[in-house]
Short mmCIF file of C-alpha atoms in Angstrom, two decimals:
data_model
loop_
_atom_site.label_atom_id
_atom_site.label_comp_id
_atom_site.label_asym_id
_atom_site.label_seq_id
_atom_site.Cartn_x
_atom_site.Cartn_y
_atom_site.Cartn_z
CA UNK A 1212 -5.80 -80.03 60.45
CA UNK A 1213 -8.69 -81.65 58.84
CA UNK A 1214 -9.87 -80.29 55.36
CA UNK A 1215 -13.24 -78.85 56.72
CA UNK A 1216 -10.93 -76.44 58.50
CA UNK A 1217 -8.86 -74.70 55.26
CA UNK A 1218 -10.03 -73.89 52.01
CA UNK A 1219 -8.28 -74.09 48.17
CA UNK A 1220 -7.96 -71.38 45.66
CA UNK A 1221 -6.50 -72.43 42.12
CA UNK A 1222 -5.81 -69.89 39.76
CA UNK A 1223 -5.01 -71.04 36.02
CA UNK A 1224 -3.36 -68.48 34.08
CA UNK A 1225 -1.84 -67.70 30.98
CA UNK A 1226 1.60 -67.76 32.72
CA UNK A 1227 1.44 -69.47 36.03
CA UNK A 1228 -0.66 -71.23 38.13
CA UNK A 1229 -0.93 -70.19 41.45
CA UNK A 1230 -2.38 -72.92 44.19
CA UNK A 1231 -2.83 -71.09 47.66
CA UNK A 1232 -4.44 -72.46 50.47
CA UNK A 1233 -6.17 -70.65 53.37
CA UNK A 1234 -8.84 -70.50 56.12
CA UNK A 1235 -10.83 -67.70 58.33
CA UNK A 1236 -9.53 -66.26 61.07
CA UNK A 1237 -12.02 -64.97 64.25
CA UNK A 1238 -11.56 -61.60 62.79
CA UNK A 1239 -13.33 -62.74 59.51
CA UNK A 1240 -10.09 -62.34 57.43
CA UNK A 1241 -8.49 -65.08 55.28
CA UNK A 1242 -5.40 -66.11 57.19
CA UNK A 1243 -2.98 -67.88 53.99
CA UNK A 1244 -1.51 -70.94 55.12
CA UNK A 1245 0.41 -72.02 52.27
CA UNK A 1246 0.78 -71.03 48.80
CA UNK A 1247 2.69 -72.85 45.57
CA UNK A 1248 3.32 -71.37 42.22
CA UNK A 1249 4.41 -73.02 38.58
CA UNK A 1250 4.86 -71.63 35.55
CA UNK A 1251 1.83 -72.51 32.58
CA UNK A 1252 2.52 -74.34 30.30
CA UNK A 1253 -0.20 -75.83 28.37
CA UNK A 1254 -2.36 -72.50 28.60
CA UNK A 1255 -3.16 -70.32 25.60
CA UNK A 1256 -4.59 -66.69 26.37
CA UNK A 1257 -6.47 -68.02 29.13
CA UNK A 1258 -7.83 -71.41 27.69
CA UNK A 1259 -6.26 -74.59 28.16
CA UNK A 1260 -4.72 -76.32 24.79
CA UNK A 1261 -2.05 -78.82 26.13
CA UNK A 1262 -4.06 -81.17 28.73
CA UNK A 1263 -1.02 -82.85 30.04
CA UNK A 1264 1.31 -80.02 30.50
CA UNK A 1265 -1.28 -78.43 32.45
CA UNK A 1266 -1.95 -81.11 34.62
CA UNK A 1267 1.79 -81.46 35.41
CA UNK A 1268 1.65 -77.93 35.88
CA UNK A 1269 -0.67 -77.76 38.48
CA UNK A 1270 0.52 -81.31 40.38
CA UNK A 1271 3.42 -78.76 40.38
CA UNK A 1272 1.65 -75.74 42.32
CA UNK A 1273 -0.25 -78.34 44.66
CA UNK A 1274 2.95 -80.04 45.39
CA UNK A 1275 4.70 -76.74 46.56
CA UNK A 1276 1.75 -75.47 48.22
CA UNK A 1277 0.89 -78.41 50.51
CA UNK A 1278 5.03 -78.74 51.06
CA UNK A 1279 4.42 -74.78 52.42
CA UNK A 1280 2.26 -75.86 55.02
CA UNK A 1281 2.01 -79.77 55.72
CA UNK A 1282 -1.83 -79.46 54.73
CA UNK A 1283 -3.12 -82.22 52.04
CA UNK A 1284 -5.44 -80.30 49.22
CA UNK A 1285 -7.98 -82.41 47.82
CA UNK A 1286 -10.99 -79.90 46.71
CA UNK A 1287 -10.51 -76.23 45.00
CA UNK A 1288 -12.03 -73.70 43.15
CA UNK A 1289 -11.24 -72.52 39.95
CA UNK A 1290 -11.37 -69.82 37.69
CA UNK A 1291 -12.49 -69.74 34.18
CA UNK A 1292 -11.64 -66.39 31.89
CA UNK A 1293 -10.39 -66.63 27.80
CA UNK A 1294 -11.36 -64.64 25.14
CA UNK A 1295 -13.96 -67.22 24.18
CA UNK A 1296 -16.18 -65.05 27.48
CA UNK A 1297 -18.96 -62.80 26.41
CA UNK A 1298 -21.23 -61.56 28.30
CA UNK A 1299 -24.92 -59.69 27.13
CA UNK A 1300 -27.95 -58.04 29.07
CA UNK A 1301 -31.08 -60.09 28.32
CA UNK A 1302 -34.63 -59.17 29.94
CA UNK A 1303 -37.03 -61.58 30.97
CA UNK A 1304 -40.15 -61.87 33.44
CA UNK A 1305 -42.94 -64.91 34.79
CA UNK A 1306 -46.28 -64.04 35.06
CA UNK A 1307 -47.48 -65.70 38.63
CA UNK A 1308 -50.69 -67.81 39.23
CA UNK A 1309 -51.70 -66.05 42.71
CA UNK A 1310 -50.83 -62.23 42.69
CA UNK A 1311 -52.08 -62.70 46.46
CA UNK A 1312 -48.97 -64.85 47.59
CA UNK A 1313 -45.58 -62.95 48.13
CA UNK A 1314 -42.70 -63.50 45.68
CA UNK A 1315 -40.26 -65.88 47.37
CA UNK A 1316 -36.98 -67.54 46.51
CA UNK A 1317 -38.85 -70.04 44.10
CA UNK A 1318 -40.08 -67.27 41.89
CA UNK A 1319 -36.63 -65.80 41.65
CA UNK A 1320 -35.69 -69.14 40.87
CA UNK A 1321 -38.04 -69.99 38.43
CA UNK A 1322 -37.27 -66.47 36.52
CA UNK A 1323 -33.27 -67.22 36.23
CA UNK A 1324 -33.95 -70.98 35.29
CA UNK A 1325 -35.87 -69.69 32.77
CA UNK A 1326 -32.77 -67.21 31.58
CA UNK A 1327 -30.60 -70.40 31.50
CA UNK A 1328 -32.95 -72.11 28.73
CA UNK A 1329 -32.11 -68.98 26.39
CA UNK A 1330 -31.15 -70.46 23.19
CA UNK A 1331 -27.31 -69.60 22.48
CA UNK A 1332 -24.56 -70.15 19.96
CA UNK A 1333 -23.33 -73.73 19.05
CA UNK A 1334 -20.64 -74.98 21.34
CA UNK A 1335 -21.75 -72.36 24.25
CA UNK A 1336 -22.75 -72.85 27.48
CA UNK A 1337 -24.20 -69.83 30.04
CA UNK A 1338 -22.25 -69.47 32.75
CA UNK A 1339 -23.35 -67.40 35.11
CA UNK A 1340 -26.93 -65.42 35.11
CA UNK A 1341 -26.66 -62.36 37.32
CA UNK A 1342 -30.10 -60.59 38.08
CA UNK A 1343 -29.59 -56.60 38.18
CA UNK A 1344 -32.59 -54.81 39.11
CA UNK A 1345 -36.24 -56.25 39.35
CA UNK A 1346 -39.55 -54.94 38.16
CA UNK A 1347 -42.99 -56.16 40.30
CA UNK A 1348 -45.90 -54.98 37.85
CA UNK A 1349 -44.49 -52.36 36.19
CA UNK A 1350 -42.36 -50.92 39.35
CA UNK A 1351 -39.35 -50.46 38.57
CA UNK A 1352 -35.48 -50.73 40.55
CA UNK A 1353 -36.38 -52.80 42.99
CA UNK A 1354 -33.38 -54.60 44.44
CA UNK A 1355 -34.97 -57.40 46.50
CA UNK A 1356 -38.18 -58.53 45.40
CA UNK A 1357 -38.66 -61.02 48.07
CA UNK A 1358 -41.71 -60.67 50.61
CA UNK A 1359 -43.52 -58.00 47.63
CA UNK A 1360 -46.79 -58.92 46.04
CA UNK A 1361 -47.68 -58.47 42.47
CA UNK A 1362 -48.65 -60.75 39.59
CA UNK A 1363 -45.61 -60.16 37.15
CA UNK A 1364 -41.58 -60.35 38.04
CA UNK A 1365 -39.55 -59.17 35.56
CA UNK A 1366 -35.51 -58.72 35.75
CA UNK A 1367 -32.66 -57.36 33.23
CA UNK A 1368 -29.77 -59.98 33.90
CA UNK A 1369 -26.22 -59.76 33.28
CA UNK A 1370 -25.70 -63.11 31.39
CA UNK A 1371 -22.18 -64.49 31.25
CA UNK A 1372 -21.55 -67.15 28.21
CA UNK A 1373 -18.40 -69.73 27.46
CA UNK A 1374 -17.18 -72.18 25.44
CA UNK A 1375 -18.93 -75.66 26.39
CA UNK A 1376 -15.56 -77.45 25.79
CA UNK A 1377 -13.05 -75.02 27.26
CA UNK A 1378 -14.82 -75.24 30.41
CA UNK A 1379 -15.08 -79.15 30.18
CA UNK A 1380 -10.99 -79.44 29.16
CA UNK A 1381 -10.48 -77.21 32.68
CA UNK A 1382 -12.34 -79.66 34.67
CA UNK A 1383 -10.34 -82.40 32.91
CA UNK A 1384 -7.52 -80.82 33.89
CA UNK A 1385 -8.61 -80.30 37.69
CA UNK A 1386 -10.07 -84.10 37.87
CA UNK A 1387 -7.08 -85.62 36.25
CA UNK A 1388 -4.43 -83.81 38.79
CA UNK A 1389 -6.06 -86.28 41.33
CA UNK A 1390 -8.15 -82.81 42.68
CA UNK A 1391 -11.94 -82.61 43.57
CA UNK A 1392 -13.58 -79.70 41.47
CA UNK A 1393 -15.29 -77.61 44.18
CA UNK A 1394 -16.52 -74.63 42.15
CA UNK A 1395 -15.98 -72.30 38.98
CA UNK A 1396 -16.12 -68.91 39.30
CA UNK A 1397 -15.24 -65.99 36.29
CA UNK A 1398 -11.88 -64.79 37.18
CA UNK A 1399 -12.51 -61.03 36.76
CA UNK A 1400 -15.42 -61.78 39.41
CA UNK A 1401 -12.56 -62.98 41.61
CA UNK A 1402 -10.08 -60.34 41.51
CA UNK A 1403 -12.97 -57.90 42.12
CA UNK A 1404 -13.85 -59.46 45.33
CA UNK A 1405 -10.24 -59.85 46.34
CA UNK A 1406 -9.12 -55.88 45.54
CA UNK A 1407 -12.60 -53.79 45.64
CA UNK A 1408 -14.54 -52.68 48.61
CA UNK A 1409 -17.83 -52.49 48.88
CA UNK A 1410 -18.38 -48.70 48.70
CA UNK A 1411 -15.88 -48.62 45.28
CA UNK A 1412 -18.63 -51.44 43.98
CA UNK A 1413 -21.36 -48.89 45.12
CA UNK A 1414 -20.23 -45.26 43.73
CA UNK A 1415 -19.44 -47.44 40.07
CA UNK A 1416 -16.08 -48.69 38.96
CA UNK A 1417 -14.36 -50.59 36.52
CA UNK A 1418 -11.70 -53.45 37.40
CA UNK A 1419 -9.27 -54.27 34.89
CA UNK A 1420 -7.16 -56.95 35.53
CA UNK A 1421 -3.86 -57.27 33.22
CA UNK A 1422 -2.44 -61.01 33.25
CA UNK A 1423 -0.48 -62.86 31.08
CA UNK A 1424 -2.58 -64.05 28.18
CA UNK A 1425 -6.00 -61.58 28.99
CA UNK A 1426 -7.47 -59.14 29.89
CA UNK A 1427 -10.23 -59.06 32.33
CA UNK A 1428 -13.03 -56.46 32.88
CA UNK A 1429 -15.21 -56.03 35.51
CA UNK A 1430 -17.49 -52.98 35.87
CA UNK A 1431 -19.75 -52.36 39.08
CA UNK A 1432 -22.17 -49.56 40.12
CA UNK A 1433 -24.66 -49.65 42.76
CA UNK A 1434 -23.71 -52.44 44.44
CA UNK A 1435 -24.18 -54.68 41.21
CA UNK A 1436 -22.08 -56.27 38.43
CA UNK A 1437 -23.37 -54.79 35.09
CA UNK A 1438 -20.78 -55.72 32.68
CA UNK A 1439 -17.57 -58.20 32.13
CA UNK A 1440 -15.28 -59.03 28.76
CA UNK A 1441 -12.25 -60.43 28.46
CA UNK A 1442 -9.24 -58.63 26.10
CA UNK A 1443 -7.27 -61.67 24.30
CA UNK A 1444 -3.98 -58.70 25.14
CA UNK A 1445 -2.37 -59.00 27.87
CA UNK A 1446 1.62 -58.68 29.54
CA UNK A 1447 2.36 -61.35 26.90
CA UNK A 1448 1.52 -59.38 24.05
CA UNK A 1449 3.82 -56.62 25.21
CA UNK A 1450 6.84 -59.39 25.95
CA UNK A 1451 6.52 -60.53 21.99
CA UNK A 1452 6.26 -57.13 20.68
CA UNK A 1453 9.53 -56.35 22.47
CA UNK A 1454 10.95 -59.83 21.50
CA UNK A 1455 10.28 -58.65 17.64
CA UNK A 1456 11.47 -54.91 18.12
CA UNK A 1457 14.53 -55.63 19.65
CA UNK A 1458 15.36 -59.41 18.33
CA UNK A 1459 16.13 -60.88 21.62
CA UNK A 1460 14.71 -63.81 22.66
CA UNK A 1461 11.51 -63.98 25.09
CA UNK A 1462 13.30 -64.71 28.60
CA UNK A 1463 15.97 -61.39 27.94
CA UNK A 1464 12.59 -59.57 26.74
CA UNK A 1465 10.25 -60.55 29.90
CA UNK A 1466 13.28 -59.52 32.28
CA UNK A 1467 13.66 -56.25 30.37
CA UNK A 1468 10.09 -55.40 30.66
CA UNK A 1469 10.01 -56.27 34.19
CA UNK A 1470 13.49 -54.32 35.12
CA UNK A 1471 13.70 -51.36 32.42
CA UNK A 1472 10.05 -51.11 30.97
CA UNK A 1473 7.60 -47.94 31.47
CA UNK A 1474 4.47 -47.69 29.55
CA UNK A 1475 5.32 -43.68 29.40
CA UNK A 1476 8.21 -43.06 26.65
CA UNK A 1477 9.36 -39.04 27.72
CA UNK A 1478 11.05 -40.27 30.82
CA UNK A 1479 13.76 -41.43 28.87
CA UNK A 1480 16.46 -39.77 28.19
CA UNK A 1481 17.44 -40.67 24.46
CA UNK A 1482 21.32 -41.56 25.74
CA UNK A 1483 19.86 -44.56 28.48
CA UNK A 1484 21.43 -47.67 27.06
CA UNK A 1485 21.02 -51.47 28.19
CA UNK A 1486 23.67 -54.47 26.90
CA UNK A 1487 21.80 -57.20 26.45
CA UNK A 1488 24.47 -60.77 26.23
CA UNK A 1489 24.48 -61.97 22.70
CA UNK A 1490 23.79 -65.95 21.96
CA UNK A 1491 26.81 -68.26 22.10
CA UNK A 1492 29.57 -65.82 22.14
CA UNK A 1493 28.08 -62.90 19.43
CA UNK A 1494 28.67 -59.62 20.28
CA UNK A 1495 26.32 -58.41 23.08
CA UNK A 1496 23.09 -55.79 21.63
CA UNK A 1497 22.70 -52.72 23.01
CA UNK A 1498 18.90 -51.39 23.36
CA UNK A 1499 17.79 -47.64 23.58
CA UNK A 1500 15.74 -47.56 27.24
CA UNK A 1501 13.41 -45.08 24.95
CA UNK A 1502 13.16 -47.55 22.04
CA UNK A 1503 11.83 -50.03 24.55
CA UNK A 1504 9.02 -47.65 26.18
CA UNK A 1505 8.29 -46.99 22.89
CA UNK A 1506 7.18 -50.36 21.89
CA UNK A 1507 5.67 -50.99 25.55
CA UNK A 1508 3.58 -47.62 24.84
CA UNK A 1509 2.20 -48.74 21.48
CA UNK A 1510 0.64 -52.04 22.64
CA UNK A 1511 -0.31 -50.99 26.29
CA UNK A 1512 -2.05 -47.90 24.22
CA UNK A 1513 -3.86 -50.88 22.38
CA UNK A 1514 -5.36 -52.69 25.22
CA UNK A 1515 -6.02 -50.05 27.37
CA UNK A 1516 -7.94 -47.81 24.64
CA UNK A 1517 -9.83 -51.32 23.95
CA UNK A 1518 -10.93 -51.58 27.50
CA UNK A 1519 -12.16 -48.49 27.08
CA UNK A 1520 -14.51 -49.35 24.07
CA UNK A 1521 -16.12 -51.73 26.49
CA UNK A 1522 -16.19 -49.28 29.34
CA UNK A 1523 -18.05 -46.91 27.01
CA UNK A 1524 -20.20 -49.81 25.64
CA UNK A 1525 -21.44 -49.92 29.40
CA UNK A 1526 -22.66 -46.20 29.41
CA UNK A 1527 -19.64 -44.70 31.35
CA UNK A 1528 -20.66 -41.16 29.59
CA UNK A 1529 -24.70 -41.34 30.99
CA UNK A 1530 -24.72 -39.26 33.93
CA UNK A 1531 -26.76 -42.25 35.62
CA UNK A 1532 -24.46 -44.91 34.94
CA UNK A 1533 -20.94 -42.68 35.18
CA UNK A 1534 -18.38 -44.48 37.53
CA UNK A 1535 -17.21 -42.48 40.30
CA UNK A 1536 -14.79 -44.88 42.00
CA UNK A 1537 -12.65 -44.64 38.41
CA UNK A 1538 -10.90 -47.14 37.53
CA UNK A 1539 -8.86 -50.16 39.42
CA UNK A 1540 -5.85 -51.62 37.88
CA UNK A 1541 -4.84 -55.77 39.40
CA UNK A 1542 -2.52 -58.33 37.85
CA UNK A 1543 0.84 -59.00 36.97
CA UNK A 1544 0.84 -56.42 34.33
CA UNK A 1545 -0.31 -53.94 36.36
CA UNK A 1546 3.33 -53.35 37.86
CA UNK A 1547 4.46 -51.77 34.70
CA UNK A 1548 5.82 -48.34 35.56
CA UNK A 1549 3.49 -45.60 34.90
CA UNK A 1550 1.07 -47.35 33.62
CA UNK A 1551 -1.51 -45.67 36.51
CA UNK A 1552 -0.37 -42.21 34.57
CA UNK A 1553 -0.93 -43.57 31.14
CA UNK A 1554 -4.68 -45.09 32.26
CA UNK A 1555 -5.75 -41.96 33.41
CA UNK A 1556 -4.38 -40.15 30.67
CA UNK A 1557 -5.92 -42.33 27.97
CA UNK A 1558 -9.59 -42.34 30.05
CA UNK A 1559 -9.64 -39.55 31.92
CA UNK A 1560 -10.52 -41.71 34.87
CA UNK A 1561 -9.18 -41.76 39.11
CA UNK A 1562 -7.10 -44.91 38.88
CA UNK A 1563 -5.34 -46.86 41.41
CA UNK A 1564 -3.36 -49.98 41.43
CA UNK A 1565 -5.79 -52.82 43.43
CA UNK A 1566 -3.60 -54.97 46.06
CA UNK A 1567 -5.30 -57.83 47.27
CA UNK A 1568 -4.88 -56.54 51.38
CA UNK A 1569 -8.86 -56.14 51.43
CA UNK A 1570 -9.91 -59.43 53.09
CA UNK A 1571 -6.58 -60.61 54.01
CA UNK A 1572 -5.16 -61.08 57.79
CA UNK A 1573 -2.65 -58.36 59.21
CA UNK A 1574 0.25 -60.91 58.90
CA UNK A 1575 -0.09 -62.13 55.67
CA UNK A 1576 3.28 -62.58 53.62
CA UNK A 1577 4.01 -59.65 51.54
CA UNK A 1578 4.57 -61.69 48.30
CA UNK A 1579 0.97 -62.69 48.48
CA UNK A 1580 -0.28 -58.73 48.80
CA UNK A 1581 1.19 -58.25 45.13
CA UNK A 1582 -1.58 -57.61 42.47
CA UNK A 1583 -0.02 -60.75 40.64
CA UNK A 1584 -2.15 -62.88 43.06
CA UNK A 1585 -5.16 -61.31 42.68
CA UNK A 1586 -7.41 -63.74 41.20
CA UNK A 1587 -6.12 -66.41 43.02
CA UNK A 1588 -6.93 -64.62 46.48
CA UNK A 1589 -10.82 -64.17 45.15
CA UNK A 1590 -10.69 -67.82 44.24
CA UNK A 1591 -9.42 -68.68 47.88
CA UNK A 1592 -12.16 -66.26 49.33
CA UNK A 1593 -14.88 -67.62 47.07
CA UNK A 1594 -13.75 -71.67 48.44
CA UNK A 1595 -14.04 -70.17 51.96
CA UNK A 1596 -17.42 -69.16 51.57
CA UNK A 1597 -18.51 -72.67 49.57
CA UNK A 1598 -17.31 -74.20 52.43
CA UNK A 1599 -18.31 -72.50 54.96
CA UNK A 1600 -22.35 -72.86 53.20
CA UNK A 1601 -21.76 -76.86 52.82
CA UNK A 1602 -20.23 -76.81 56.77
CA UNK A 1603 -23.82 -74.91 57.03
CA UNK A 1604 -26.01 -77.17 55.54
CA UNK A 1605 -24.17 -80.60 56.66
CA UNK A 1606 -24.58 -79.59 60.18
CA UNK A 1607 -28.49 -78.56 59.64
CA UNK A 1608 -28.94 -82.31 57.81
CA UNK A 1609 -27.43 -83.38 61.18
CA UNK A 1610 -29.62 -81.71 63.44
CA UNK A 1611 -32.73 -83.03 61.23
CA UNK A 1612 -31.68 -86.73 61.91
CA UNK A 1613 -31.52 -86.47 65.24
CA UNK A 1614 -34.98 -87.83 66.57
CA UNK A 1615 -36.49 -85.30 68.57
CA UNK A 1616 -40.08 -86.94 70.37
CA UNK A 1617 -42.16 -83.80 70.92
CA UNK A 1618 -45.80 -82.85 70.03
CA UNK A 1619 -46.51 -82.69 65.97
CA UNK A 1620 -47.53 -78.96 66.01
CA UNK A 1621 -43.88 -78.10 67.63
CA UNK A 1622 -42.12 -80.05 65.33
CA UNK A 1623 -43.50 -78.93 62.15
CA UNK A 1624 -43.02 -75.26 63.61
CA UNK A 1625 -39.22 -76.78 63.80
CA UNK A 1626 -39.30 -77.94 60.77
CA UNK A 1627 -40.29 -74.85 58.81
CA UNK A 1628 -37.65 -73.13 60.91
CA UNK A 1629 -35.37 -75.88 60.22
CA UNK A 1630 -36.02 -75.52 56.23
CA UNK A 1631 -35.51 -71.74 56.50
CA UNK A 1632 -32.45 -71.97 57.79
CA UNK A 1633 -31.28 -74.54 55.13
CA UNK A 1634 -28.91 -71.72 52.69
CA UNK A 1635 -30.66 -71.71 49.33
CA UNK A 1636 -28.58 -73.12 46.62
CA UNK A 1637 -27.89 -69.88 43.90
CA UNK A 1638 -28.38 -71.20 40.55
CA UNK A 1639 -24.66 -70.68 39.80
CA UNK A 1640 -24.11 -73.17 42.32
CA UNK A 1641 -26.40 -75.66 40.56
CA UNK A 1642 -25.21 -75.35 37.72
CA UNK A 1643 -21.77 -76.05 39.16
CA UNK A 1644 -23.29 -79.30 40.22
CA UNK A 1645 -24.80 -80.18 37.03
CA UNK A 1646 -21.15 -79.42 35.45
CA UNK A 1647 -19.62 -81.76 37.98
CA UNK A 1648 -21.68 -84.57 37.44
CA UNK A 1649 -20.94 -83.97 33.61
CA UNK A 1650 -17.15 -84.70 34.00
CA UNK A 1651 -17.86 -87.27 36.88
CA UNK A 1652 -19.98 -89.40 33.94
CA UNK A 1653 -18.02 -88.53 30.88
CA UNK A 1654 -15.06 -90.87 30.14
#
């Protein structure tokens, strides 16, 4: 199978990194054709600080993904989250020479370039610019400006900003792995395309996505992204805190999480017990099953009630800007028993646990359908679409260099249409371009 026919997804976490390869199926679904997994170890609460244990980290993933399926990867997409993301709503307009010509794609792109010159912090680069809603003199929620006349565009934006060198470090990473960097994309951005739908995005909800190292946010409401942040809390935080409480050491307190832990403490009875094996013959410790909710509780209390600062920050309590859809809970820590009870206790909010089944085939392999590979199914989904727009534009390039001997009138007619048909570059895209030829020229 040649590359042009399957597409890469490479998610970088906190705790693994997941590789998982993939291509569409006549239905429109992703079909998964292989997938490979390693644990992280050069990866900090979602930014890389060990280069070369990540890169042998993801040779790792690659490795066991292509062995999955016989397929060679060369390109992927990756995903960039760390508490060093903010995001911030900025407003900004043009004011157009001839209020007699209809706003096109070059005024929209002249307004976001425009948004990407705003001055920011030392060290940080903006990431993505996401218009919201548009104003055409003075008239306000317009959704697609294009076609419209007026004199003056204005837009609020949803402006995503990261650290310049955390991003450079995980293009390093990708280049140095022997992969080609096909695109970047903000992870909570991914695992809301891989476990929303589109009438969830539409009535207003709020994705929170529970890894390792972070936690992502996500909120949507009419259609439109209007807020992210990422939590530096996430299922690691909760490992530690039982690691301190109960002085075992982290492996017997991930597995206890995982087998014993609820984030609700009155379930247990007070005489549920555990042995844990003691170190090099000492007696083996025996932990209180409530003790252990207990310390769960407290921390995923902590995180949760700070995702709910930025849900509020948002405007959750305006009637306009209230999220019916509630809330949807992804990632590995996400499996932690009752922690849909304890969300909707804290917030007051419908929750459900997101699965990424949305986009997927009928067939695919159950292990993939866990909410643990959430961000790494967007990733895959958002590759599929890159290629599928370069496939697109390649075979467009084609049909122009064909010569075609017909009268001048016809061909510029074809050429317009030709030109049209040519998929506009977003400026996200660009700018993934400009990043690319950064790392391709730095040393």
């Amino acid at each position: 199978m040649e590359q042009g026919n399957y597409s890469v997804g490479l998610d970088i976490g906190t705790t693994k990194i997941v590789a998982i390869i993939g291509k569409e199926n006549e239905y429109g679904k992703i079909e998964i054709l292989g997938i490979g997994k390693s644990k992280s170890l050069g990866v900090h609460r979602g930014v890389v600080n060990n280069i070369t244990q990540t890169i042998k980290s993801i040779q790792q993933a690659v490795e066991e993904a292509e062995a999955s399926c016989g397929l060679k990867i060369s390109s992927v997409v990756v995903g960039i989250a760390g508490q060093h993301i903010r995001s911030l709503q900025h407003s900004d307009y043009i004011t157009r020479e001839d209020s007699e010509e209809v706003i096109n794609d070059d005024d929209l792109d002249t307004l976001c370039n425009q948004v990407y010159k705003l001055i920011m912090l030392p060290g940080e680069e903006i990431i993505h610019v996401l218009p919201q809603e548009y104003k055409v003199d003075g008239q306000a929620e317009i959704k697609q400006p294009i076609g419209m006349y007026g004199g003056r565009l204005e837009a609020n934006f949803h402006v995503v900003v990261g650290q310049v060198t955390s991003i450079k470090n995980v293009g390093r990473c990708i280049k140095s792995a022997g992969l080609d960097l096909g695109n970047i994309t903000l992870e909570p951005l991914a695992s809301s395309n891989a476990v929303l739908s589109q009438e969830e995005k539409e009535a207003g909800v709020a994705l929170i996505d529970i890894g390792g190292g972070t936690t992502d946010l996500a909120i949507f409401k009419d259609g439109i992204i209007r807020h992210t942040a990422v939590i530096p809390f996430g299922g690691g935080v909760i490992t530690d805190d039982i690691k301190e409480g109960c002085s075992i050491i982290e492996k017997q307190a991930e597995l206890l999480k995982i087998k014993f832990g609820s984030a609700w403490p009155g379930e247990n009875k007070d005489n549920e017990i555990v042995s844990i094996p003691g170190l090099r013959g000492r007696e083996p410790k025996e932990i209180s099953l409530k003790n252990l909710s207990k310390i769960i509780h407290a921390r995923v209390v902590e995180i949760i009630e700070q995702v709910y600062v930025e849900i509020k920050n948002y405007g959750h309590d305006d009637q306009k800007k209230k999220l019916i859809g509630g809330i949807v809970l992804t990632g590995g820590g996400s499996q932690l028993k009752h922690l849909k009870q304890l969300v909707e206790y804290i917030t007051g909010m419908d929750t459900r646990i997101g699965y990424p089944n949305e986009h997927l085939a009928g067939d695919s392999d159950k292990e993939v359908v866990s909410p643990l590979y959430a961000t790494a199914v967007g990733l895959l989904m958002n590759a599929v679409q890159n290629d599928a727009k370069n496939k697109k534009i390649e075979e467009v390039v084609e049909q122009e260099e064909e010569p075609v001997l017909v009268e001048e009138s016809v061909s510029e007619n074809t050429a317009a249409q030709t030109k049209e048909s040519i998929p506009r570059k977003s400026v996200f895209d660009k700018w993934s371009d400009k990043l690319k030829d950064f790392l391709d020229n730095a040393e």
